[in-house]
């Protein structure tokens, strides 16, 4: 069986401007592949080439063995596509829009669409122009899933969804995966990709930085923890902890910012013995992953030092 | 051709076509209603018209002999006004095919369906052509009804000949509007260029008629090939109709090809 997605030396320039350069990767059947990178990294350019919207400058992209540019109509027959920042025909109702899109496919597409809409609590009778941002995104999710396509290509799919719906959406994706569907999910949110994907391709400045298993990615990325103490605590108390570094500390010793990689248990054990007044633990930071690959100097412009005094 | 696309495009265009048809019919009937007054004072009007330079009258599609309904309708309705109205329709509909989808960002969704680009675009083109045929038929029906009302019924063959002239003109304008749309990311830009081109054709036709040493300009204008008044008078279809149809079809085909090959940038 041909790979759901196979990209070889894929390169796209917009005139002199870089889009993506020399991307090579394969997405295996039944996996959820995260395509991770900051805004402007080239994720959407890659997806637009997969969907046959733009022609590669060099290299090739294949879906189930079909060339994405030359065989675009056949490629699309096996893809449920969710565009980033989706725009609709504003005067159509959700139901009319889905009926129009479904009319190009075979099968019980609309029945599935109604089920999905009910599950996401989406009213299909409203004109699209009256839908909120979150409901527009729900409609995008419904239209991409309703075909029962063997491959889903999703560009920032949870943008605009509230946290509860994000969880619901990820659950839907897991169910799709159980049915054997392959998912190519583009996002700039490390936490989102971590929660659902098994492998992750990391892209930055148009180039593929790495392809990692999510377990390895978890070991690489750093999360920031802000701790406030009732009494001053010396930063050196955390010096011996593996995977923990002091990012910043204020002068009175009552506030610390820690960078945490790996298991949390040893750090919590230390904190339990200290006079902790408050604590916040931030989401995983994509830039901290880049830090691993590029080093601090190259990322200084990307990851500014937090507004605390740096520990001496 | 994609039938789902055709259905949607017809649905999108239906009210536009209805309102254009109503406008064309009302204007046509208004002109017909004025005709008896003109006919009753024909000698006075003819004397007045003869005071104008012949070239001036020809330039604006007015024949010196306006003693018949076809000549009157040609001068006051079909030769220029109708052509300009239908040009607006053809330009707005034609430039909406591709450039509007790209500009509004709906092209991603539009092209996510498993159909080739040419079949999607040809679905839209057939819908526009159908709308144009409806407008032509509305005009022809208006002339037929108006003719009956003023006691000068027009033979069906002449009405149909005039309809063919009108349709060919609309196809020509629609064709280059579609081509410009397929090449552009902005509907406004495509429509502006198409409107400018139509105006240039009109001016070439006028100036070519007014200034004898620039008479060759008329050969560059689509208005020279469009002769609804002659068709309504004699029932003959001018050879220029073929040129108009070829121009429109070639431009539309080039538009489909260009759309097939172009990038759709987000």
Tab-separated table of C-alpha atoms in Angstrom, chain A residues 18 35-44 156 186-190 201-207 209 285-287 290 294 299 302:
chain	number	residue	atom	x	y	z
A	18	UNK	CA	11.338	31.163	0.725
A	35	UNK	CA	3.333	19.011	11.710
A	36	UNK	CA	4.645	21.523	14.145
A	37	UNK	CA	6.183	24.924	13.667
A	38	UNK	CA	5.755	28.597	14.518
A	39	UNK	CA	3.617	30.877	12.361
A	40	UNK	CA	5.281	31.523	9.019
A	41	UNK	CA	7.434	28.395	9.211
A	42	UNK	CA	5.974	26.890	6.020
A	43	UNK	CA	3.250	24.590	7.357
A	44	UNK	CA	0.490	26.039	5.222
A	156	UNK	CA	-4.603	24.517	12.761
A	186	UNK	CA	-0.547	21.047	11.377
A	187	UNK	CA	-0.281	23.239	14.448
A	188	UNK	CA	1.878	25.818	16.127
A	189	UNK	CA	0.784	24.520	19.534
A	190	UNK	CA	3.122	21.954	21.000
A	201	UNK	CA	7.647	16.754	12.087
A	202	UNK	CA	9.117	20.025	13.253
A	203	UNK	CA	9.487	22.822	10.710
A	204	UNK	CA	11.144	26.177	11.116
A	205	UNK	CA	12.039	28.824	8.523
A	206	UNK	CA	10.831	26.508	5.775
A	207	UNK	CA	13.109	23.639	6.694
A	209	UNK	CA	14.249	20.502	11.705
A	285	UNK	CA	6.889	25.707	24.755
A	286	UNK	CA	7.777	25.014	21.142
A	287	UNK	CA	10.727	27.352	21.327
A	290	UNK	CA	14.054	24.556	18.992
A	294	UNK	CA	19.691	25.311	17.503
A	299	UNK	CA	17.032	31.697	19.263
A	302	UNK	CA	12.623	34.216	19.241
